[in-house]
Short mmCIF file of C-alpha atoms in Angstrom, two decimals:
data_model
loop_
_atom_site.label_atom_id
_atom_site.label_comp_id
_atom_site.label_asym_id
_atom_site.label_seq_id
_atom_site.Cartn_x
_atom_site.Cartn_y
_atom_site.Cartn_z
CA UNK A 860 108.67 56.32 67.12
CA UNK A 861 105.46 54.62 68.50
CA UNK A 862 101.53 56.71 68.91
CA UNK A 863 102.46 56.47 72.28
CA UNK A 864 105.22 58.52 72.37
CA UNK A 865 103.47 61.39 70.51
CA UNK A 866 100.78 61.50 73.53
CA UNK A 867 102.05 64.53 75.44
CA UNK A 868 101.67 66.49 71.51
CA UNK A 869 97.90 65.11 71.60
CA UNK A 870 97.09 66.27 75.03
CA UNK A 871 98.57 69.22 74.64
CA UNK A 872 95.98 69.77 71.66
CA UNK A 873 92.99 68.50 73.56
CA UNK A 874 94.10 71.12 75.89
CA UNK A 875 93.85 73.90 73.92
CA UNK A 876 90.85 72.61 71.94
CA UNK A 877 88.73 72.09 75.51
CA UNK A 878 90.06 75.79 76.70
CA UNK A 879 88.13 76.40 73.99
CA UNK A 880 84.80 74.95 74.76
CA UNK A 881 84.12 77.87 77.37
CA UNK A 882 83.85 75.11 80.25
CA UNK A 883 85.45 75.65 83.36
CA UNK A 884 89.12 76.33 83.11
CA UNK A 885 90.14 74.14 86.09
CA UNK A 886 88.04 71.54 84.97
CA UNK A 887 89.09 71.44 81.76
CA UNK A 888 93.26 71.10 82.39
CA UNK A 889 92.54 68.71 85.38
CA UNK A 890 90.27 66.64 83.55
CA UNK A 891 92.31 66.52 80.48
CA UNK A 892 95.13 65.74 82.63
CA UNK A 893 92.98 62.60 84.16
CA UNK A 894 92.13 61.34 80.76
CA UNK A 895 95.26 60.63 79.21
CA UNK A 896 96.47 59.47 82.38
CA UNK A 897 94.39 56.68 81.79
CA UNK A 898 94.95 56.78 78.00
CA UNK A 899 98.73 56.41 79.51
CA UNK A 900 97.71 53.03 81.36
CA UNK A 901 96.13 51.53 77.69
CA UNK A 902 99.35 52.36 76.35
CA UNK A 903 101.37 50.55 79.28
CA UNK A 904 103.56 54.13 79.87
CA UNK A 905 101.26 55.04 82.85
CA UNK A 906 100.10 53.06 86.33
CA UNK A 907 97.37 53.71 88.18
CA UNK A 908 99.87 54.12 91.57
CA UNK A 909 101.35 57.08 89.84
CA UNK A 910 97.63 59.04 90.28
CA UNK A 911 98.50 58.48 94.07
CA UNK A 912 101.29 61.29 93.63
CA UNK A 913 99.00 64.34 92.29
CA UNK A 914 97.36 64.80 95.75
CA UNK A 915 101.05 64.85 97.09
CA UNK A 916 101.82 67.42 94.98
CA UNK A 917 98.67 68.92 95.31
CA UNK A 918 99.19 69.38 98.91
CA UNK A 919 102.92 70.37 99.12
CA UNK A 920 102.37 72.18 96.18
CA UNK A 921 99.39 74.64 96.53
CA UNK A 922 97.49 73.81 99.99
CA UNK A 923 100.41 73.37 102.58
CA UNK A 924 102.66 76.46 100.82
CA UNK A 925 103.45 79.41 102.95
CA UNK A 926 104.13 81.76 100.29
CA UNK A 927 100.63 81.22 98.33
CA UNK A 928 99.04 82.66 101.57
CA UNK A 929 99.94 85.71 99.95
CA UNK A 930 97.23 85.56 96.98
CA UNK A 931 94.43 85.56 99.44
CA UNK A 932 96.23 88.42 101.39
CA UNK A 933 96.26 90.55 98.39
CA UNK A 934 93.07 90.00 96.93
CA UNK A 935 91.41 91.34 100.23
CA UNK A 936 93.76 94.48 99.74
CA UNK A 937 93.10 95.29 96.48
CA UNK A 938 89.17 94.67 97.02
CA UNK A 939 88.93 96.64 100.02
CA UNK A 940 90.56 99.85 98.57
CA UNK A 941 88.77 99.09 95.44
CA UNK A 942 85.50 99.88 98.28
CA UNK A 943 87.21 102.20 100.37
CA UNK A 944 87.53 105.21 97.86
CA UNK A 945 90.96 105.80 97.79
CA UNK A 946 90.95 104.94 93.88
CA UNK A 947 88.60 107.80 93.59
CA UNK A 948 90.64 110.22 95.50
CA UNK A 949 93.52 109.20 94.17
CA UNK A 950 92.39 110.20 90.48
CA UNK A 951 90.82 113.23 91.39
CA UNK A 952 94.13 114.97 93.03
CA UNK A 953 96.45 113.57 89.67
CA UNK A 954 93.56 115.34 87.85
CA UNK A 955 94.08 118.52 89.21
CA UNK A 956 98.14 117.92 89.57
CA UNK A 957 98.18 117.42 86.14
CA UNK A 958 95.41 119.48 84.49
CA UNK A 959 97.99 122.17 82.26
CA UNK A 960 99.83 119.36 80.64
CA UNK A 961 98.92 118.11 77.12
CA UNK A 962 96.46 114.91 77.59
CA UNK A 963 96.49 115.44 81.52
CA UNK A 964 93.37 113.76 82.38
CA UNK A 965 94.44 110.13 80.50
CA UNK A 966 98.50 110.96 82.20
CA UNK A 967 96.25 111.27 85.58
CA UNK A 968 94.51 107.85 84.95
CA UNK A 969 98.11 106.33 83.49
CA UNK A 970 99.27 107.85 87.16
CA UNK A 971 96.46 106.08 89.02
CA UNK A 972 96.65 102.97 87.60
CA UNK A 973 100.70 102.82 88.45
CA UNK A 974 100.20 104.01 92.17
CA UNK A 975 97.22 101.43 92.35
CA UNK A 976 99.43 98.89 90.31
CA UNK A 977 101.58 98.92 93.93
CA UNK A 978 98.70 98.34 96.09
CA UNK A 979 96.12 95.29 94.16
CA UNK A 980 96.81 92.55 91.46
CA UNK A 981 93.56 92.06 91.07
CA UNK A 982 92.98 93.35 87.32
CA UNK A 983 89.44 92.68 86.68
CA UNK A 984 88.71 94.97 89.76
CA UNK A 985 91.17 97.37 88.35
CA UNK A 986 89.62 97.52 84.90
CA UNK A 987 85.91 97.97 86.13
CA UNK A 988 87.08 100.55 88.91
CA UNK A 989 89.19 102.93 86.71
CA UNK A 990 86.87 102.69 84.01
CA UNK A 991 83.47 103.42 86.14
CA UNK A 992 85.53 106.61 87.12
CA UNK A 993 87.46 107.83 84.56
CA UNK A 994 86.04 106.92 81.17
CA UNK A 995 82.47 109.27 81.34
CA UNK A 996 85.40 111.84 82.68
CA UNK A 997 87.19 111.57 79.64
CA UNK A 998 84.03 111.42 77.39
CA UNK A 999 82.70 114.41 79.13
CA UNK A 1000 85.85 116.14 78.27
CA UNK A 1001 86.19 115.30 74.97
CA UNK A 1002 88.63 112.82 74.72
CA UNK A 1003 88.71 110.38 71.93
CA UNK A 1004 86.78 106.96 72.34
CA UNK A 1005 90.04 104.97 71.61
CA UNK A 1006 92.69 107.14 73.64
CA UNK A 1007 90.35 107.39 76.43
CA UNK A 1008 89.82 103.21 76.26
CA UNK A 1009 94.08 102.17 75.53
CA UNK A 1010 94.39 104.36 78.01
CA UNK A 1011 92.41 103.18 80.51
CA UNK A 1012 92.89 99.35 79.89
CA UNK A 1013 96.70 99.14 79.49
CA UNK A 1014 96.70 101.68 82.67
CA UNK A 1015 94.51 99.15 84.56
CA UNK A 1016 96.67 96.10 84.22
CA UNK A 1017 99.99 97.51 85.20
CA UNK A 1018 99.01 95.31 88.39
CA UNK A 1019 99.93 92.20 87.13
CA UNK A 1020 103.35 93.22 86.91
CA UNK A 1021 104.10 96.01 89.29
CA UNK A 1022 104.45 93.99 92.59
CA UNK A 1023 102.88 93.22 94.86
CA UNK A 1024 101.32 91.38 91.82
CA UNK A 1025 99.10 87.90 92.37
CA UNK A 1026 101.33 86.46 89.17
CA UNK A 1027 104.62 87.03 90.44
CA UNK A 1028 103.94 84.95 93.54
CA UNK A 1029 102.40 82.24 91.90
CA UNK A 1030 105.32 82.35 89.10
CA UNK A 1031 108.05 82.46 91.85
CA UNK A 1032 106.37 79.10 93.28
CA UNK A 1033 106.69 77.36 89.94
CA UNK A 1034 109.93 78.19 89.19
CA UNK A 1035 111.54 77.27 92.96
CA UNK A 1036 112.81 81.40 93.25
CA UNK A 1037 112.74 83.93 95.56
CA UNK A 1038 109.58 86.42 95.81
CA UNK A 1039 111.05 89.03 96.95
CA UNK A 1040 114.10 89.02 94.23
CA UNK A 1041 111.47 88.75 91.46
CA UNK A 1042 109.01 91.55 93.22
CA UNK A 1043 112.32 93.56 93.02
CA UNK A 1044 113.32 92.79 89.42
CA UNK A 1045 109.85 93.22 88.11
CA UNK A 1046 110.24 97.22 89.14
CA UNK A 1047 112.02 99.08 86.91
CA UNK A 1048 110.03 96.89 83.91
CA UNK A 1049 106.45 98.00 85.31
CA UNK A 1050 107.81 101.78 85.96
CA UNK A 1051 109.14 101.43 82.08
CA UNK A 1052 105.87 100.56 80.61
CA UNK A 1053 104.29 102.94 82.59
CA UNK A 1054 106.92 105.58 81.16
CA UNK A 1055 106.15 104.69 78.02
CA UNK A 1056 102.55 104.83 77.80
CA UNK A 1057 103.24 108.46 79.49
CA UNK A 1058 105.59 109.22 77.15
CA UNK A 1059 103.23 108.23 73.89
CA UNK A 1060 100.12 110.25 75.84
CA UNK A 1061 101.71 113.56 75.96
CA UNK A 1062 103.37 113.28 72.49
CA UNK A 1063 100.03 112.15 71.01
CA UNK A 1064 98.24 114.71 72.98
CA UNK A 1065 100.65 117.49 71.48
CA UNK A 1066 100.32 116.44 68.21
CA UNK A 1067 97.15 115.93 67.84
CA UNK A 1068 95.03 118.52 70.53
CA UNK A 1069 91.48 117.46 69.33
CA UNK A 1070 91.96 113.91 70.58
CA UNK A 1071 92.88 114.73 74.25
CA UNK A 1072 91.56 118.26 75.01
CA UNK A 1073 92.93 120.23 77.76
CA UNK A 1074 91.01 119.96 81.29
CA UNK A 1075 88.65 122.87 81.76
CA UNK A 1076 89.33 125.23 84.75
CA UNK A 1077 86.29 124.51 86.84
CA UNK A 1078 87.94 122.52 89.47
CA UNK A 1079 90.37 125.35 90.48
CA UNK A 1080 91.28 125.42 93.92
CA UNK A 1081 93.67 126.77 96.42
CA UNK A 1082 97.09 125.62 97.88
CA UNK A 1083 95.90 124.61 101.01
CA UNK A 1084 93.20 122.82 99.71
CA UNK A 1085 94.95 121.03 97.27
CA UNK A 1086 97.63 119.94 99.80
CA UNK A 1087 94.76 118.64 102.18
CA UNK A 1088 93.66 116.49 99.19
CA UNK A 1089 97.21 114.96 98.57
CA UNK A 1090 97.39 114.61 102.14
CA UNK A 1091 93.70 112.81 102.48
CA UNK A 1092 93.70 110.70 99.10
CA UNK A 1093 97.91 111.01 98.20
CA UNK A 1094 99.62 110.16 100.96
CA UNK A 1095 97.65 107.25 102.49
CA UNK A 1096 98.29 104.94 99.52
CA UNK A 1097 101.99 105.49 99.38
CA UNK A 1098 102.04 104.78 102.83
CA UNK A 1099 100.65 101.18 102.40
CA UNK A 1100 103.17 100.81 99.25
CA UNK A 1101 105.79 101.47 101.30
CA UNK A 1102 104.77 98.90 104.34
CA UNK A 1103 103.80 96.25 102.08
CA UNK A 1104 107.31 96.58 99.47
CA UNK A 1105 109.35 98.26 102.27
CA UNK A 1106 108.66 95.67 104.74
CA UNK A 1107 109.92 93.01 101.90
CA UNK A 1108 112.88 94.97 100.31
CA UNK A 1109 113.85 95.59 103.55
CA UNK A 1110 114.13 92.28 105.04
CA UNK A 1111 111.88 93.11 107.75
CA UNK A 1112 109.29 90.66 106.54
CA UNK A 1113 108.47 88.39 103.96
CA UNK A 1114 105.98 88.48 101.38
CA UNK A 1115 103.49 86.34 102.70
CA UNK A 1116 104.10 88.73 106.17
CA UNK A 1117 103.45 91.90 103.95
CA UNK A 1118 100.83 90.57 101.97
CA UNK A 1119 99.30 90.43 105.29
CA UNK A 1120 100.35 94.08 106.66
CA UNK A 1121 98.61 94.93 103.16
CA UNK A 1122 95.78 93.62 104.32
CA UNK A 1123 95.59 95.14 107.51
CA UNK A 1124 96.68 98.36 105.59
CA UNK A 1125 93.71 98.39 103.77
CA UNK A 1126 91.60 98.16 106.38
CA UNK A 1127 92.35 100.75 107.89
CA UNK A 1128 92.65 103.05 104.92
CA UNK A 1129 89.04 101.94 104.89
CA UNK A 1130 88.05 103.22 108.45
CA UNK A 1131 90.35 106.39 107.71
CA UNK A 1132 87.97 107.34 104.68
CA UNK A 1133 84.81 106.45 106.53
CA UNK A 1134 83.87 103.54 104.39
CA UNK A 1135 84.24 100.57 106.58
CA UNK A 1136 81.07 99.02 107.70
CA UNK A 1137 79.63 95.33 108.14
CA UNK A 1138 78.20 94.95 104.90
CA UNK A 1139 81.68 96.02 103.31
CA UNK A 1140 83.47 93.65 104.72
CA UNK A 1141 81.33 91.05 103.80
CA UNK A 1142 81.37 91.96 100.35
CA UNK A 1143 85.11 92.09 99.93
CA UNK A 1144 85.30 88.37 102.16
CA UNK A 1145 82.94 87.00 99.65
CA UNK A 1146 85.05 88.54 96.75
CA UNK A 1147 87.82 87.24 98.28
CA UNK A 1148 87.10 83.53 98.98
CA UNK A 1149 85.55 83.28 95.33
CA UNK A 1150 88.71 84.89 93.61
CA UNK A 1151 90.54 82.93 95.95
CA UNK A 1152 88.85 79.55 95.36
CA UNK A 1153 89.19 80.02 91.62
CA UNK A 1154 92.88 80.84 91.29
CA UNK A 1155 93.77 77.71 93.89
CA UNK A 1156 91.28 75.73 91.87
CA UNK A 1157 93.07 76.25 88.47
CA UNK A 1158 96.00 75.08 90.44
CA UNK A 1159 95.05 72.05 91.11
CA UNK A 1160 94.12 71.04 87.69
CA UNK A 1161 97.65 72.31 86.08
CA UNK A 1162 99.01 70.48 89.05
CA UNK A 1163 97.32 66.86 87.36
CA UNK A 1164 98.07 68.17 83.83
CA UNK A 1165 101.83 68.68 84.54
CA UNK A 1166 102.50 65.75 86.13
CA UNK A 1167 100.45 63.56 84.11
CA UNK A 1168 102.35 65.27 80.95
CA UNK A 1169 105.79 65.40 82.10
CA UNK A 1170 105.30 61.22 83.02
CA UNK A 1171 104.06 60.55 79.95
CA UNK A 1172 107.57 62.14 78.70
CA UNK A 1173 106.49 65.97 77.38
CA UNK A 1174 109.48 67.24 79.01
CA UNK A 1175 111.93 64.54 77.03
CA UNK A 1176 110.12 65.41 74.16
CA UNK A 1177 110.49 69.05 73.89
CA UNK A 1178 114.38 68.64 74.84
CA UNK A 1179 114.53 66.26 71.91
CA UNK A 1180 112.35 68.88 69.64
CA UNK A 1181 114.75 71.77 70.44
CA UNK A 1182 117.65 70.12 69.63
CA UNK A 1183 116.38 68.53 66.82
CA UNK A 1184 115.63 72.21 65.31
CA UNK A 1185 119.46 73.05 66.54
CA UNK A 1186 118.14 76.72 67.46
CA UNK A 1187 120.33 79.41 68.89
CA UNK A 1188 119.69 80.09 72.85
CA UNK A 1189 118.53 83.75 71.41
CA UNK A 1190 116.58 82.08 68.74
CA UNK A 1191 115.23 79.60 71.11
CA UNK A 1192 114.01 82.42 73.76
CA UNK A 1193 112.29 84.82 71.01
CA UNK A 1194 110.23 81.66 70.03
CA UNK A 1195 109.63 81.01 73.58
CA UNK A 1196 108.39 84.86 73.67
CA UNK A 1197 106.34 84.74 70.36
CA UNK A 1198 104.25 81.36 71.44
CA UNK A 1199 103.47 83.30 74.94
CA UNK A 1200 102.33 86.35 73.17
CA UNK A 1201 100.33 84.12 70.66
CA UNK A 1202 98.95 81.86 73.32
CA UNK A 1203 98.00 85.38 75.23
CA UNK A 1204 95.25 86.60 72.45
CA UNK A 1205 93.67 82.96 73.09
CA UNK A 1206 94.22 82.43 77.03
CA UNK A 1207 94.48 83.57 80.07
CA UNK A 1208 98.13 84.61 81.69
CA UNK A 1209 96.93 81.97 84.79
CA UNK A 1210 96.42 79.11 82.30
CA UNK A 1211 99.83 80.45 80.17
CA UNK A 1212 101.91 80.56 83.75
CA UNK A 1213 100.36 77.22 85.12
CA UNK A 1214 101.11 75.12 81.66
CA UNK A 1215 103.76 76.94 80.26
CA UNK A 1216 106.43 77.84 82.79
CA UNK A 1217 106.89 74.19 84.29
CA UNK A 1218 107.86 72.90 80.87
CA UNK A 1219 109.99 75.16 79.18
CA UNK A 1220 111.83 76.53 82.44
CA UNK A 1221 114.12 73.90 82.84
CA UNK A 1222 115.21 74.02 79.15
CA UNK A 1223 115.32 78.19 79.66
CA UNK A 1224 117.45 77.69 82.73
CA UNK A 1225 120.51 75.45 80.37
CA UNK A 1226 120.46 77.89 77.75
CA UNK A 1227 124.55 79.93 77.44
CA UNK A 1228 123.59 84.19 76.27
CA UNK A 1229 127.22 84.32 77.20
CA UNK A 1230 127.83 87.06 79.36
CA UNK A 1231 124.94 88.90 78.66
CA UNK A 1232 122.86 87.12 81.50
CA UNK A 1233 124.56 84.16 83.45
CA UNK A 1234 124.35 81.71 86.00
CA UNK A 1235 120.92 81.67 88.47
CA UNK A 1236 120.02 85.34 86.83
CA UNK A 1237 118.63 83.29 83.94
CA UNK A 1238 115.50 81.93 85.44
CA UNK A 1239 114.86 85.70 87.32
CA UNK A 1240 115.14 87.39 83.97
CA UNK A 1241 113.41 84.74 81.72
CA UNK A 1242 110.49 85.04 84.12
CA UNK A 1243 110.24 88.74 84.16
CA UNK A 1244 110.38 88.69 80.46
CA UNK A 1245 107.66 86.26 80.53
CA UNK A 1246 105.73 88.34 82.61
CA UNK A 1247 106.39 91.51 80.98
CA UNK A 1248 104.84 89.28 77.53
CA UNK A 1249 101.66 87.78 79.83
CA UNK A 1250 101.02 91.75 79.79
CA UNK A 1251 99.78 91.38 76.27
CA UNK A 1252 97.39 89.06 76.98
CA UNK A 1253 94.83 91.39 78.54
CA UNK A 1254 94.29 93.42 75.66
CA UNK A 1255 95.06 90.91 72.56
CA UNK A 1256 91.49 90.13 71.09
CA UNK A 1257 89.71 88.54 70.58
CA UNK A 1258 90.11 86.75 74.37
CA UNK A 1259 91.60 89.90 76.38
CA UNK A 1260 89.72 90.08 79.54
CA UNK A 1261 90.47 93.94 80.30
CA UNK A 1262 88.77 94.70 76.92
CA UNK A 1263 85.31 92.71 77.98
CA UNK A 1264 85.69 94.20 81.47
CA UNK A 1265 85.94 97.32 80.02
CA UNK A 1266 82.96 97.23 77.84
CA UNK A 1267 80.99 95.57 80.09
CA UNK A 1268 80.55 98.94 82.28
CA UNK A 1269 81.22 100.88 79.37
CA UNK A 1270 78.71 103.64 77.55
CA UNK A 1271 76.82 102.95 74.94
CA UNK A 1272 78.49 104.82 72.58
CA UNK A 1273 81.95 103.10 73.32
CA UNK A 1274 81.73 100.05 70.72
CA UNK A 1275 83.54 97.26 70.74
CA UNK A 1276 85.53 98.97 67.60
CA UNK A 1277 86.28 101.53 69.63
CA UNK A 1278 88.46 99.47 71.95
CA UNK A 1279 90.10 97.09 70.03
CA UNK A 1280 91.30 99.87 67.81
CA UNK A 1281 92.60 101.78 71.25
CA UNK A 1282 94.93 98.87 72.59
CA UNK A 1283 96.95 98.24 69.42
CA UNK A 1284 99.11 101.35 70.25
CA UNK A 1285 99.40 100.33 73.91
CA UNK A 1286 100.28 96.58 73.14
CA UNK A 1287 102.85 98.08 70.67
CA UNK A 1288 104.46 99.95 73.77
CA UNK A 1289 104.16 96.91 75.87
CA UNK A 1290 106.25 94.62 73.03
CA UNK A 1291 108.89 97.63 73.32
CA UNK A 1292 108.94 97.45 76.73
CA UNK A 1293 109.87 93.74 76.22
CA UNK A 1294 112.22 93.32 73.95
CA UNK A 1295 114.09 96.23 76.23
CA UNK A 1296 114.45 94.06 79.09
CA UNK A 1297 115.24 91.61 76.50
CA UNK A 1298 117.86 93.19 75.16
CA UNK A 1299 119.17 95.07 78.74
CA UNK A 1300 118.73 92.34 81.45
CA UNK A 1301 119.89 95.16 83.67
CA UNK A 1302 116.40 96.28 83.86
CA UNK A 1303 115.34 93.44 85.82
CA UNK A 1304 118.60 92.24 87.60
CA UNK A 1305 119.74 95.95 88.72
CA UNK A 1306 117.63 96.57 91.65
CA UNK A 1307 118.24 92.78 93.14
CA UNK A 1308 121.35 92.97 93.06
CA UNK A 1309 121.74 96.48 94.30
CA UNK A 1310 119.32 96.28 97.20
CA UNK A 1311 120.59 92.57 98.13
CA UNK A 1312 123.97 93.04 97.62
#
């Protein structure tokens, strides 16, 4: 074999080395995608012409798809209800709903962060929201400084799996599949994680009473009362759940129509708690456009990288790397699976989806598990396990994002200790909750084929 040939392994390299640097992520897998483009055309194994076809794909790819209208859509939902108080309700009632049962106040905030899971993808909102409101609540109550933290963080990013989630739209565009089947299979997966983390709360909470001390009885109130409160700050948000996955499961709309109803949704939850005004709306347009501009932006760079790398023959050479090692197709995918839950204590789960899922998808998709999984229900389940893994890559240090947003608004007295201690039980949980759907594909291909039979 020639250097030339071993060009996609070197820019693969750069590419992790530059994510590195801290510079821009967009720039950084664009640029690196320009370079050895033109590295290629040295080596005579690129043209120039063949730059012509990233704006193509560019185009067809990010800026003239219908179903990435969607990301925009549900940014402006999650922001707006992230300013229209219905996060703050919301926690309150579970609070008092669950006040008598061992480690209620952290099952209350597990509970919010599921219901708001439905509603917003937009984690770094989720993060800084449930942890303005619920950590100096747990402090104040006594609750230990790494429950309260796992808690709150693996709680908080249930939303990039629990659809309507930013991820699965985007992942659903690489991979050529259906949104609404994967918003659909990734279900029962979110709803497990979320059991589990509810399961490990109360059992920890039981065993050990000091760490998670029972809410104290000064927020008693009545039956009616109460059931104003769940019908004020309860029932509102399942409402816009069930317009925004209702309207898609139903095949009354789809999801780039319901990512819009969301939107609408929100808004009006936002004049229905008061909190609409000018100033509001600007904040969350503004939010929007830069969250927006970013995401689309990092697009457009993996677009270059992709293209550039699957020219200069990536693709050929990872086929000719996998069956060079002769693995299994169950060896194969648990490698797969290990490299994404490495890659997620160094990267983001944009940059892992954008680089990762165009190249080893097509090998994924020619693998034989028999009659375990067959057929097109490959792809669906490979990328809800992948997604289930991205999961990780929040709260893996030393790069997990929920664990800087966290102590960012954090007390004082919450170190950075404090945290990374907390998540290691929760990203335990969350490599159980994997290698379940691993090893019962049912988990994600029930529901589809149930509700679209």
């Amino acid at each position: 074999m020639y250097f030339e040939d071993f060009l996609p392994v070197i820019m693969f390299g750069m590419l992790a080395c530059g994510l590195f640097t801290g510079f821009p992520v967009a720039f950084v897998v664009g640029g690196t995608g320009i370079a050895f483009g033109f590295i290629g055309m040295y080596f005579d194994v690129f043209s120039m012409i063949e730059f012509f076809n990233v704006p193509e794909r560019i185009w067809g790819g990010a800026a003239e798809n219908p179903v990435l209208v969607a990301v925009p859509c549900f940014i402006f939902m999650g922001t707006m209800l992230e300013k229209s108080g219905v996060a703050e309700d919301l926690l309150k009632i579970l609070e008092l709903l669950l006040k008598r049962v061992p480690g209620g106040l952290a099952l209350a905030v597990t509970a919010m962060g599921t219901i708001m899971a439905a509603t917003t993808g937009i984690i770094g909102a989720s993060v800084v929201m449930m942890s303005l409101m619920a950590l100096p609540a747990m402090l104040r109550a006594g609750y230990q400084k790494e429950l309260a933290t796992g808690t709150i963080a693996a709680s908080a990013t249930l939303g990039i799996l629990i659809p309507p989630s930013i991820m699965l739209v985007i992942m659903a565009d690489l991979l050529a599949i259906s949104v609404g089947n994967l918003f659909i299979g990734a279900i029962l997966p979110g709803l497990l994680l979320s059991s589990l983390y509810f399961i490990y709360i109360i059992v920890i909470s039981s065993l050990k009473p000091h760490i998670a001390p029972p809410i104290a009885d000064d927020k008693m109130v009545d039956g009616k009362t109460l059931m104003m409160m769940v019908l004020k700050g309860f029932v509102p948000p399942v409402i816009l759940i069930v317009m925004v996955l209702g309207s898609i499961f139903g095949g009354i709309a789809t999801p780039t129509e319901a990512a819009g109803v969301g939107a609408f949704g929100s808004l009006m939850l936002a004049v229905f708690n008061g909190r609409l005004s000018i100033r509001t709306l600007k904040d969350v347009a503004e939010r929007t456009a830069l969250t927006t501009g970013m995401i689309f932006f990092i697009f457009l760079g993996a677009t270059t990288f992709s293209y550039v790398f699957r020219s200069l023959g990536g693709e050929h050479l990872i086929i000719a790397g996998v069956e060079y090692m002769d693995l299994h197709s169950w060896s194969l995918l648990i490698l797969l699976m290990f490299t994404i839950f490495i890659l997620g204590f160094f990267f983001d789960f944009l940059e892992i989806t954008l680089i990762i899922l165009p190249v080893f998808a097509p090998i994924v998709e020619l693998l034989d598990f028999g009659v375990h999984v067959e057929g097109r229900d490959i792809i669906y389940w490979f990328a809800i396990l992948v997604a289930v893994n991205l999961q990780t890559s929040f709260l893996t240090p030393p790069f997990g994002f929920a664990l800087f947003y966290l102590k960012g608004v954090a007390p004082k007295i919450v170190k950075m200790q404090h945290i990374y201690k907390g998540i290691i039980p929760f990203v335990m949980l969350q490599l159980i909750g994997l290698g379940s759907v691993m090893a019962f594909p049912g988990l994600a291909l029930y529901l589809p084929g149930v509700l679209l039979s």
